[in-house]
Every structure is written in C-alpha cells, then in structure tokens.
Amino acid sequence: EVQLVQSGAEVKKPGESLKISCKGSGYSFTSYWIGWVRQMPGKGLEWMGIIYPGDSDTRYSPSFQGQVTISADKSISTAYLQWSSLKASDTAMYYCVRLEEDVAVAAWDYWGQGTLVTVSS
Amino acid sequence: QTVVTQEPSLTVSPGGTVTLTCASSTGAVTSGYYPNWFQQKPGQAPRALIYSTSNKHSWTPARFSGSLLGGKAALTLSGVQPEDEAEYYCLLYYGGAQLGVVFGGGTKLTVL
C-alpha cells in the first residue's frame, strides 16, 4: 500500500527555522516525484515545488523560489520542506503529494495527511 | 503569472448531474496540460479523482468523469450523492523548466 506519512504539527515563533518531512512507503521512492502544496487557513491549494528523490532534481514555483528549500534523503525514503526564517504568513497546512509520470500520463495520486505549521509570537 | 479559473460555487440536487470547469488564462486547455481533479472535504487532505483529463484512479467512484469541454477541462458528477458535497480543485501541468503546476481556485459544491 502506497503511503505518504508527514511529520506532526509545529508551533514556531517568527524568525525560527523549521524542517518538516514526508516519508514514502509501499513503492519505489526514488522513481516518483514528490511535490509540496500549501493551503493557508480557509484558502485554496498552492503549488510550491517538486523533487525527484532519485537524483534530487528540484524545481520551485516562482512564488516560493528562495522562500523554502525542498530536499530528500532517499536512504530513508523521506522528502523535506524547510524554512530558514519563518514568518507569520507561513502559517498554513502543508501537504506532500506523489507525481506518477509516464508517456501521456501525469497523475498526482497519493497525498500525505498534512502538517499544520503555526507561526506566532 | 498563469491563472486557472474555476466556478467559485455550484449547487446540485441529490441524484442530479453537475459539471465543474477549469479554464486557463493562457488559452484553451488541452490534454497536454494533463488536467487533474481533486476532492477535499473539511479537515481532510485532498483526494485524487481524475488524472490526465479523463482517467480515473482505482478508488474513484464511477459517477465522476473528466473531459475537455469548450476549451476547458471539465469534471462531471452524475447521480450526485450527499457525500459529494466538498471543495473540488483542478490542476494544470504547464511543464517547462520549472515543471510548472497551477491549481485552480476551487469550486465549493453544495448538494441540496
């Protein structure tokens, strides 16, 4: 069974750093892209970026370039999303999602359960 | 900045049929944008329904179908059930060096 399991909720202060995780299981972790999606309170889904754990090829949405860092450790089948200096506006739910890509197919299929990040002084 | 537009809200009666659409600010949506559709209920993670325009996942109920309609991606629900009340999001894949992906703003579907 394919699963993406994310790390638990975080409460941080502005200016602090944070790294949240997404652990894949039930499939070949290095053969599928993993993306990150932000959902601010009461708002829609926003694409942040994506990583291919097989070679760590990483792409960012222009809106998030320079604001976050996406990485992966294929030895433990885990992708990460990190901030060096959080802002109150980073308060949101963050989801990881797997991308299955093949000829004429692009399917964002399995989602993590989400990690709630709260940034407040 | 590419914008993907969905109806903000729609209402349908139980047993009825409703079509949600997904438009791109860049022009007509084609299969090359690999439209995907997701359902999200309050307090839950999104759930994938449709990929690459019209393909269903193994868990997608038969009453959901995807298509291209009038230059837009479309999600049709036939024989709507009360449990279909949810927010629905489309995703368009623009590819390129950034593997550009844009979500639509979402459609709140009410079953009444």
Tab-separated table of C-alpha atoms in Angstrom:
chain	number	residue	atom	x	y	z
A	1	GLU	CA	0.000	0.000	0.000
A	2	VAL	CA	1.361	3.375	-1.050
A	3	GLN	CA	1.551	5.828	1.827
A	4	LEU	CA	2.964	9.273	2.420
A	5	VAL	CA	3.237	10.000	6.139
A	6	GLN	CA	4.063	13.518	7.217
A	7	SER	CA	5.585	14.790	10.431
A	8	GLY	CA	3.439	16.290	13.174
A	9	ALA	CA	2.100	19.770	13.756
A	10	GLU	CA	4.561	22.518	14.616
A	11	VAL	CA	4.231	25.763	16.548
A	12	LYS	CA	7.072	28.197	15.950
A	13	LYS	CA	7.980	31.821	16.507
A	14	PRO	CA	8.768	34.274	13.711
A	15	GLY	CA	12.398	34.058	12.690
A	16	GLU	CA	12.805	30.433	13.726
A	17	SER	CA	13.804	27.670	11.328
A	18	LEU	CA	11.803	24.552	10.565
A	19	LYS	CA	12.063	21.339	8.567
A	20	ILE	CA	9.020	19.129	8.035
A	21	SER	CA	9.085	15.688	6.491
A	22	CYS	CA	7.156	13.312	4.259
A	23	LYS	CA	8.037	9.612	4.376
A	24	GLY	CA	7.041	7.408	1.474
A	25	SER	CA	6.394	3.690	1.686
A	26	GLY	CA	4.874	0.926	-0.409
A	27	TYR	CA	6.575	1.975	-3.654
A	28	SER	CA	9.963	2.801	-5.140
A	29	PHE	CA	10.618	6.185	-3.536
A	30	THR	CA	13.377	7.112	-5.964
A	31	SER	CA	11.204	6.629	-9.063
A	32	TYR	CA	8.493	9.229	-8.438
A	33	TRP	CA	8.498	12.991	-7.994
A	34	ILE	CA	7.276	14.350	-4.646
A	35	GLY	CA	5.635	17.764	-4.591
A	36	TRP	CA	4.704	20.166	-1.810
A	37	VAL	CA	1.446	22.107	-1.591
A	38	ARG	CA	0.475	24.941	0.743
A	39	GLN	CA	-3.042	25.615	1.996
A	40	MET	CA	-3.444	28.745	4.058
A	41	PRO	CA	-6.364	28.866	6.520
A	42	GLY	CA	-9.659	28.897	4.639
A	43	LYS	CA	-7.912	29.169	1.268
A	44	GLY	CA	-7.149	27.034	-1.771
A	45	LEU	CA	-4.231	24.846	-2.778
A	46	GLU	CA	-0.960	26.423	-3.903
A	47	TRP	CA	1.867	24.615	-5.682
A	48	MET	CA	5.255	25.133	-4.033
A	49	GLY	CA	7.695	22.859	-5.801
A	50	ILE	CA	8.786	19.322	-6.518
A	51	ILE	CA	11.745	16.989	-6.119
A	52	TYR	CA	12.831	13.765	-7.790
A	53	PRO	CA	14.437	11.754	-4.992
A	54	GLY	CA	16.335	9.573	-7.427
A	55	ASP	CA	18.727	12.394	-8.347
A	56	SER	CA	17.466	15.287	-6.150
A	57	ASP	CA	16.398	17.294	-9.203
A	58	THR	CA	14.319	20.092	-7.645
A	59	ARG	CA	12.037	22.699	-9.202
A	60	TYR	CA	10.253	25.561	-7.470
A	61	SER	CA	7.168	27.583	-8.205
A	62	PRO	CA	8.265	31.201	-8.843
A	63	SER	CA	6.125	32.232	-5.863
A	64	PHE	CA	8.177	30.083	-3.487
A	65	GLN	CA	11.645	30.219	-5.043
A	66	GLY	CA	14.050	31.478	-2.375
A	67	GLN	CA	11.427	31.228	0.360
A	68	VAL	CA	11.721	27.492	1.097
A	69	THR	CA	14.083	24.615	0.415
A	70	ILE	CA	12.949	21.200	-0.781
A	71	SER	CA	15.225	18.219	-0.276
A	72	ALA	CA	15.123	14.446	0.031
A	73	ASP	CA	17.042	11.626	1.664
A	74	LYS	CA	16.492	8.574	-0.498
A	75	SER	CA	18.206	6.303	2.021
A	76	ILE	CA	15.218	6.769	4.342
A	77	SER	CA	12.582	7.469	1.661
A	78	THR	CA	11.855	10.917	3.035
A	79	ALA	CA	11.295	14.305	1.447
A	80	TYR	CA	11.628	17.568	3.305
A	81	LEU	CA	10.375	21.133	3.214
A	82	GLN	CA	12.311	23.679	5.207
A	83	TRP	CA	12.360	27.327	6.149
A	84	SER	CA	15.361	29.258	7.456
A	85	SER	CA	13.353	32.128	8.945
A	86	LEU	CA	9.629	31.683	9.414
A	87	LYS	CA	7.091	34.457	9.093
A	88	ALA	CA	3.567	34.651	10.448
A	89	SER	CA	2.357	34.390	6.855
A	90	ASP	CA	3.866	30.872	6.655
A	91	THR	CA	1.045	29.673	8.921
A	92	ALA	CA	-0.689	27.013	6.853
A	93	MET	CA	-1.288	23.333	6.251
A	94	TYR	CA	1.401	21.758	4.090
A	95	TYR	CA	0.818	18.628	2.047
A	96	CYS	CA	3.176	16.375	0.141
A	97	VAL	CA	1.894	14.593	-2.954
A	98	ARG	CA	3.339	11.975	-5.276
A	99	LEU	CA	3.514	12.502	-9.014
A	100	GLU	CA	3.290	9.489	-11.283
A	101	GLU	CA	4.591	10.486	-14.690
A	102	ASP	CA	4.783	8.427	-17.860
A	103	VAL	CA	4.153	8.858	-21.571
A	104	ALA	CA	0.883	10.809	-21.858
A	105	VAL	CA	0.248	10.432	-18.150
A	106	ALA	CA	0.748	12.787	-15.238
A	107	ALA	CA	-1.091	11.785	-12.095
A	108	TRP	CA	-0.807	13.441	-8.726
A	109	ASP	CA	-2.147	10.435	-6.917
A	110	TYR	CA	-1.202	9.915	-3.260
A	111	TRP	CA	-1.274	12.686	-0.685
A	112	GLY	CA	0.179	12.951	2.786
A	113	GLN	CA	-2.135	13.721	5.685
A	114	GLY	CA	-0.782	17.240	6.016
A	115	THR	CA	1.409	19.092	8.514
A	116	LEU	CA	-0.027	22.145	10.229
A	117	VAL	CA	2.558	24.868	10.765
A	118	THR	CA	1.613	27.725	13.078
A	119	VAL	CA	3.921	30.736	13.340
A	120	SER	CA	3.059	33.121	16.136
A	121	SER	CA	4.894	35.300	18.596
B	1	GLN	CA	1.501	34.662	-13.812
B	2	THR	CA	-0.798	31.942	-15.108
B	3	VAL	CA	-4.264	31.854	-13.562
B	4	VAL	CA	-6.528	28.809	-13.522
B	5	THR	CA	-10.189	29.642	-13.000
B	6	GLN	CA	-12.983	27.509	-11.592
B	7	GLU	CA	-16.563	28.344	-10.643
B	8	PRO	CA	-16.462	29.545	-7.019
B	9	SER	CA	-19.580	27.628	-6.087
B	10	LEU	CA	-22.230	25.354	-7.543
B	11	THR	CA	-25.356	23.761	-6.117
B	12	VAL	CA	-26.866	20.466	-7.242
B	13	SER	CA	-29.769	18.330	-6.060
B	14	PRO	CA	-29.180	14.755	-4.914
B	15	GLY	CA	-29.329	12.434	-7.913
B	16	GLY	CA	-28.668	15.268	-10.308
B	17	THR	CA	-25.798	15.979	-12.664
B	18	VAL	CA	-23.332	18.855	-12.439
B	19	THR	CA	-20.281	19.897	-14.450
B	20	LEU	CA	-17.379	21.823	-12.970
B	21	THR	CA	-14.936	23.542	-15.315
B	22	CYS	CA	-11.291	24.618	-15.257
B	23	ALA	CA	-10.025	27.381	-17.535
B	24	SER	CA	-6.504	28.651	-18.201
B	25	SER	CA	-5.529	32.284	-18.672
B	26	THR	CA	-3.104	31.120	-21.375
B	27	GLY	CA	-5.900	29.888	-23.660
B	28	ALA	CA	-7.664	26.630	-24.375
B	29	VAL	CA	-6.961	23.728	-22.055
B	30	THR	CA	-5.772	20.680	-23.964
B	31	SER	CA	-4.812	17.161	-22.959
B	32	GLY	CA	-1.216	18.383	-22.961
B	33	TYR	CA	-1.920	20.160	-19.687
B	34	TYR	CA	-2.745	16.775	-18.110
B	35	PRO	CA	-5.717	18.100	-16.122
B	36	ASN	CA	-6.102	16.512	-12.703
B	37	TRP	CA	-9.056	16.843	-10.348
B	38	PHE	CA	-9.141	16.547	-6.552
B	39	GLN	CA	-11.834	16.464	-3.905
B	40	GLN	CA	-11.291	17.966	-0.467
B	41	LYS	CA	-13.694	17.712	2.443
B	42	PRO	CA	-13.351	19.897	5.548
B	43	GLY	CA	-10.483	18.831	7.769
B	44	GLN	CA	-9.191	16.293	5.284
B	45	ALA	CA	-6.321	16.094	2.836
B	46	PRO	CA	-7.201	16.363	-0.846
B	47	ARG	CA	-8.089	13.117	-2.591
B	48	ALA	CA	-7.229	12.490	-6.228
B	49	LEU	CA	-10.177	11.768	-8.533
B	50	ILE	CA	-9.125	12.206	-12.176
B	51	TYR	CA	-5.749	12.397	-13.942
B	52	SER	CA	-4.631	13.240	-17.462
B	53	THR	CA	-8.032	14.678	-18.428
B	54	SER	CA	-10.280	11.638	-18.088
B	55	ASN	CA	-8.533	8.757	-16.329
B	56	LYS	CA	-9.926	7.536	-13.019
B	57	HIS	CA	-7.906	6.235	-10.113
B	58	SER	CA	-8.794	2.810	-8.807
B	59	TRP	CA	-10.707	4.395	-5.927
B	60	THR	CA	-12.666	6.960	-7.969
B	61	PRO	CA	-16.425	6.344	-7.961
B	62	ALA	CA	-17.896	5.663	-11.394
B	63	ARG	CA	-20.175	8.725	-11.159
B	64	PHE	CA	-17.141	11.015	-11.588
B	65	SER	CA	-15.840	11.634	-15.095
B	66	GLY	CA	-13.387	14.032	-16.689
B	67	SER	CA	-13.301	15.584	-20.159
B	68	LEU	CA	-12.420	18.621	-22.229
B	69	LEU	CA	-15.345	20.918	-22.923
B	70	GLY	CA	-15.302	24.148	-24.875
B	71	GLY	CA	-11.609	24.822	-24.297
B	72	LYS	CA	-11.755	23.936	-20.622
B	73	ALA	CA	-11.153	20.855	-18.515
B	74	ALA	CA	-14.374	19.539	-17.014
B	75	LEU	CA	-15.389	17.287	-14.148
B	76	THR	CA	-18.892	15.847	-14.347
B	77	LEU	CA	-20.699	14.214	-11.451
B	78	SER	CA	-23.687	12.102	-12.475
B	79	GLY	CA	-26.136	10.853	-9.879
B	80	VAL	CA	-24.762	13.140	-7.185
B	81	GLN	CA	-24.719	11.784	-3.641
B	82	PRO	CA	-24.881	13.830	-0.422
B	83	GLU	CA	-21.319	12.775	0.374
B	84	ASP	CA	-20.118	14.529	-2.794
B	85	GLU	CA	-20.531	17.877	-1.061
B	86	ALA	CA	-16.953	19.153	-0.959
B	87	GLU	CA	-14.423	21.538	-2.473
B	88	TYR	CA	-13.093	20.460	-5.860
B	89	TYR	CA	-9.761	21.604	-7.283
B	90	CYS	CA	-8.325	21.225	-10.727
B	91	LEU	CA	-4.602	21.218	-11.508
B	92	LEU	CA	-2.985	22.057	-14.824
B	93	TYR	CA	0.555	20.998	-15.647
B	94	TYR	CA	2.384	23.553	-17.753
B	95	GLY	CA	5.700	21.697	-17.757
B	96	GLY	CA	8.799	23.609	-18.804
B	97	ALA	CA	11.999	24.055	-16.838
B	98	GLN	CA	10.100	24.679	-13.605
B	99	LEU	CA	7.674	21.780	-14.181
B	100	GLY	CA	5.024	24.457	-13.814
B	101	VAL	CA	1.903	23.432	-11.968
B	102	VAL	CA	-1.052	25.656	-11.163
B	103	PHE	CA	-4.121	24.837	-9.096
B	104	GLY	CA	-7.488	26.335	-9.773
B	105	GLY	CA	-9.102	28.355	-7.021
B	106	GLY	CA	-11.539	25.582	-6.205
B	107	THR	CA	-15.295	25.039	-6.563
B	108	LYS	CA	-17.440	24.610	-3.474
B	109	LEU	CA	-20.084	22.052	-4.425
B	110	THR	CA	-23.229	22.062	-2.326
B	111	VAL	CA	-25.679	19.150	-2.515
B	112	LEU	CA	-29.114	20.471	-1.614
